[in-house]
Amino acid sequence: MGATFYISADRQAGAAWTFTADQLARAVPERWPGATVSEPADGLLVLHVPVEDHWCEVFFDPEYGVLSFADKEPWSAPLTVVHGLLRALAPAVPLVRWADYDAELEPIDLNLGLAEFVARFGA
């Protein structure tokens, strides 16, 4: 069974995302033509995005304001989506990440370029 990575605004620092699920859903195909957003019965938005010559899935939980993706290589594909969306929708909001297996919050820096953002995520 694989792990899942989560990214959200750093609530412990008082940060919050102000974008709506609708704004996020509109931003995905605008940024990545051909991408789709679906909303299964569980309330999550599922972002299907063509990145790096294949499709990746990123999930958004609008109730809790959390993006997530499965721990499977290449991480660069879903991280490209996360980086692009958050730079467009919440560029100044402090972020944290965690994995479901340890739930240890780690700050991540959205101000980094994409390559460094991806590299530091795995460090």
PDB file of C-alpha atoms in Angstrom:
ATOM      1  CA  MET A   1       0.000   0.000   0.000  1.00  0.00           C
ATOM      2  CA  GLY A   2       1.454   3.345  -1.051  1.00  0.00           C
ATOM      3  CA  ALA A   3       1.739   6.518   0.907  1.00  0.00           C
ATOM      4  CA  THR A   4       0.154   9.866   0.156  1.00  0.00           C
ATOM      5  CA  PHE A   5       1.699  13.326   0.350  1.00  0.00           C
ATOM      6  CA  TYR A   6      -0.335  16.322   1.497  1.00  0.00           C
ATOM      7  CA  ILE A   7       0.228  20.054   1.041  1.00  0.00           C
ATOM      8  CA  SER A   8      -1.717  22.857   2.688  1.00  0.00           C
ATOM      9  CA  ALA A   9      -1.419  26.389   3.929  1.00  0.00           C
ATOM     10  CA  ASP A  10       0.549  26.547   7.177  1.00  0.00           C
ATOM     11  CA  ARG A  11      -2.390  26.867   9.568  1.00  0.00           C
ATOM     12  CA  GLN A  12      -0.108  26.852  12.601  1.00  0.00           C
ATOM     13  CA  ALA A  13       1.332  30.121  11.269  1.00  0.00           C
ATOM     14  CA  GLY A  14      -2.177  31.488  10.684  1.00  0.00           C
ATOM     15  CA  ALA A  15      -2.038  31.003   6.914  1.00  0.00           C
ATOM     16  CA  ALA A  16      -5.019  30.034   4.767  1.00  0.00           C
ATOM     17  CA  TRP A  17      -5.801  29.653   1.092  1.00  0.00           C
ATOM     18  CA  THR A  18      -8.476  32.058  -0.081  1.00  0.00           C
ATOM     19  CA  PHE A  19      -9.162  30.494  -3.466  1.00  0.00           C
ATOM     20  CA  THR A  20     -12.305  28.441  -3.980  1.00  0.00           C
ATOM     21  CA  ALA A  21     -12.698  24.951  -5.430  1.00  0.00           C
ATOM     22  CA  ASP A  22     -14.293  26.564  -8.499  1.00  0.00           C
ATOM     23  CA  GLN A  23     -11.300  28.862  -9.003  1.00  0.00           C
ATOM     24  CA  LEU A  24      -8.935  25.912  -8.732  1.00  0.00           C
ATOM     25  CA  ALA A  25     -11.071  23.845 -11.134  1.00  0.00           C
ATOM     26  CA  ARG A  26     -10.993  26.672 -13.704  1.00  0.00           C
ATOM     27  CA  ALA A  27      -7.241  27.219 -13.311  1.00  0.00           C
ATOM     28  CA  VAL A  28      -6.296  23.623 -14.122  1.00  0.00           C
ATOM     29  CA  PRO A  29      -7.403  23.455 -17.790  1.00  0.00           C
ATOM     30  CA  GLU A  30      -6.399  27.083 -18.337  1.00  0.00           C
ATOM     31  CA  ARG A  31      -2.837  26.216 -17.339  1.00  0.00           C
ATOM     32  CA  TRP A  32      -2.733  22.689 -18.804  1.00  0.00           C
ATOM     33  CA  PRO A  33      -4.948  22.364 -21.900  1.00  0.00           C
ATOM     34  CA  GLY A  34      -6.509  18.922 -22.016  1.00  0.00           C
ATOM     35  CA  ALA A  35      -6.514  18.572 -18.230  1.00  0.00           C
ATOM     36  CA  THR A  36      -9.774  17.644 -16.559  1.00  0.00           C
ATOM     37  CA  VAL A  37     -11.263  18.091 -13.117  1.00  0.00           C
ATOM     38  CA  SER A  38     -13.820  15.652 -11.777  1.00  0.00           C
ATOM     39  CA  GLU A  39     -15.764  15.591  -8.546  1.00  0.00           C
ATOM     40  CA  PRO A  40     -16.569  12.104  -7.295  1.00  0.00           C
ATOM     41  CA  ALA A  41     -19.176  11.542  -4.613  1.00  0.00           C
ATOM     42  CA  ASP A  42     -16.659  11.932  -1.764  1.00  0.00           C
ATOM     43  CA  GLY A  43     -16.329  15.693  -2.369  1.00  0.00           C
ATOM     44  CA  LEU A  44     -12.696  15.675  -3.490  1.00  0.00           C
ATOM     45  CA  LEU A  45     -11.735  17.277  -6.763  1.00  0.00           C
ATOM     46  CA  VAL A  46      -9.581  14.992  -8.883  1.00  0.00           C
ATOM     47  CA  LEU A  47      -7.233  16.852 -11.194  1.00  0.00           C
ATOM     48  CA  HIS A  48      -6.105  14.770 -14.200  1.00  0.00           C
ATOM     49  CA  VAL A  49      -3.219  16.680 -15.734  1.00  0.00           C
ATOM     50  CA  PRO A  50      -0.887  15.885 -18.638  1.00  0.00           C
ATOM     51  CA  VAL A  51       2.655  16.546 -17.390  1.00  0.00           C
ATOM     52  CA  GLU A  52       5.987  15.154 -18.584  1.00  0.00           C
ATOM     53  CA  ASP A  53       4.452  13.007 -21.324  1.00  0.00           C
ATOM     54  CA  HIS A  54       2.037  11.192 -19.027  1.00  0.00           C
ATOM     55  CA  TRP A  55      -1.017  11.884 -16.884  1.00  0.00           C
ATOM     56  CA  CYS A  56      -0.829  12.542 -13.173  1.00  0.00           C
ATOM     57  CA  GLU A  57      -3.511  12.862 -10.541  1.00  0.00           C
ATOM     58  CA  VAL A  58      -3.633  15.477  -7.836  1.00  0.00           C
ATOM     59  CA  PHE A  59      -6.512  15.658  -5.386  1.00  0.00           C
ATOM     60  CA  PHE A  60      -7.993  18.728  -3.725  1.00  0.00           C
ATOM     61  CA  ASP A  61     -10.105  18.537  -0.597  1.00  0.00           C
ATOM     62  CA  PRO A  62     -12.064  21.811  -0.564  1.00  0.00           C
ATOM     63  CA  GLU A  63     -13.421  21.197   2.934  1.00  0.00           C
ATOM     64  CA  TYR A  64      -9.956  21.101   4.510  1.00  0.00           C
ATOM     65  CA  GLY A  65      -7.993  23.039   1.889  1.00  0.00           C
ATOM     66  CA  VAL A  66      -5.506  20.262   1.174  1.00  0.00           C
ATOM     67  CA  LEU A  67      -3.833  19.118  -2.036  1.00  0.00           C
ATOM     68  CA  SER A  68      -2.582  15.535  -2.142  1.00  0.00           C
ATOM     69  CA  PHE A  69      -0.977  13.007  -4.451  1.00  0.00           C
ATOM     70  CA  ALA A  70       0.227   9.429  -4.284  1.00  0.00           C
ATOM     71  CA  ASP A  71       3.832   8.685  -3.360  1.00  0.00           C
ATOM     72  CA  LYS A  72       4.881   7.306  -6.698  1.00  0.00           C
ATOM     73  CA  GLU A  73       7.603   8.419  -9.029  1.00  0.00           C
ATOM     74  CA  PRO A  74       8.003  10.721 -10.682  1.00  0.00           C
ATOM     75  CA  TRP A  75       7.063  13.224  -7.983  1.00  0.00           C
ATOM     76  CA  SER A  76       7.986  15.958 -10.411  1.00  0.00           C
ATOM     77  CA  ALA A  77       4.697  15.550 -12.306  1.00  0.00           C
ATOM     78  CA  PRO A  78       2.263  16.228  -9.421  1.00  0.00           C
ATOM     79  CA  LEU A  79       4.674  18.759  -7.917  1.00  0.00           C
ATOM     80  CA  THR A  80       4.636  20.646 -11.220  1.00  0.00           C
ATOM     81  CA  VAL A  81       0.857  20.883 -10.880  1.00  0.00           C
ATOM     82  CA  VAL A  82       1.005  21.921  -7.208  1.00  0.00           C
ATOM     83  CA  HIS A  83       3.718  24.514  -7.862  1.00  0.00           C
ATOM     84  CA  GLY A  84       1.911  25.990 -10.865  1.00  0.00           C
ATOM     85  CA  LEU A  85      -1.496  26.160  -9.214  1.00  0.00           C
ATOM     86  CA  LEU A  86      -0.321  27.611  -5.928  1.00  0.00           C
ATOM     87  CA  ARG A  87       1.943  30.171  -7.599  1.00  0.00           C
ATOM     88  CA  ALA A  88      -1.125  31.315  -9.542  1.00  0.00           C
ATOM     89  CA  LEU A  89      -3.744  31.104  -6.775  1.00  0.00           C
ATOM     90  CA  ALA A  90      -1.875  31.591  -3.472  1.00  0.00           C
ATOM     91  CA  PRO A  91       1.648  32.839  -4.201  1.00  0.00           C
ATOM     92  CA  ALA A  92       2.357  34.447  -0.819  1.00  0.00           C
ATOM     93  CA  VAL A  93       0.807  31.814   1.456  1.00  0.00           C
ATOM     94  CA  PRO A  94       3.241  29.817   3.619  1.00  0.00           C
ATOM     95  CA  LEU A  95       2.993  26.073   2.937  1.00  0.00           C
ATOM     96  CA  VAL A  96       3.584  22.832   4.768  1.00  0.00           C
ATOM     97  CA  ARG A  97       3.754  19.273   3.568  1.00  0.00           C
ATOM     98  CA  TRP A  98       3.442  15.918   5.269  1.00  0.00           C
ATOM     99  CA  ALA A  99       3.106  12.244   4.447  1.00  0.00           C
ATOM    100  CA  ASP A 100       0.346  10.077   5.811  1.00  0.00           C
ATOM    101  CA  TYR A 101       2.854   7.675   7.396  1.00  0.00           C
ATOM    102  CA  ASP A 102       4.343  10.230   9.808  1.00  0.00           C
ATOM    103  CA  ALA A 103       2.203  13.403   9.682  1.00  0.00           C
ATOM    104  CA  GLU A 104       5.297  15.488  10.449  1.00  0.00           C
ATOM    105  CA  LEU A 105       4.747  19.005   9.097  1.00  0.00           C
ATOM    106  CA  GLU A 106       7.608  20.389   7.035  1.00  0.00           C
ATOM    107  CA  PRO A 107       7.640  23.877   5.530  1.00  0.00           C
ATOM    108  CA  ILE A 108       8.047  24.120   1.769  1.00  0.00           C
ATOM    109  CA  ASP A 109       8.973  27.233  -0.164  1.00  0.00           C
ATOM    110  CA  LEU A 110       6.756  28.150  -3.097  1.00  0.00           C
ATOM    111  CA  ASN A 111       9.146  30.965  -4.039  1.00  0.00           C
ATOM    112  CA  LEU A 112      11.660  28.446  -5.347  1.00  0.00           C
ATOM    113  CA  GLY A 113      11.843  27.743  -9.046  1.00  0.00           C
ATOM    114  CA  LEU A 114      10.136  24.529 -10.110  1.00  0.00           C
ATOM    115  CA  ALA A 115      13.318  22.427 -10.330  1.00  0.00           C
ATOM    116  CA  GLU A 116      14.461  23.405  -6.833  1.00  0.00           C
ATOM    117  CA  PHE A 117      10.920  23.052  -5.435  1.00  0.00           C
ATOM    118  CA  VAL A 118      10.837  19.458  -6.701  1.00  0.00           C
ATOM    119  CA  ALA A 119      14.386  18.701  -5.527  1.00  0.00           C
ATOM    120  CA  ARG A 120      13.778  20.020  -2.003  1.00  0.00           C
ATOM    121  CA  PHE A 121      10.487  18.165  -1.698  1.00  0.00           C
ATOM    122  CA  GLY A 122      12.355  14.866  -1.885  1.00  0.00           C
ATOM    123  CA  ALA A 123      15.210  15.940   0.373  1.00  0.00           C
TER     124      ALA A 123
END
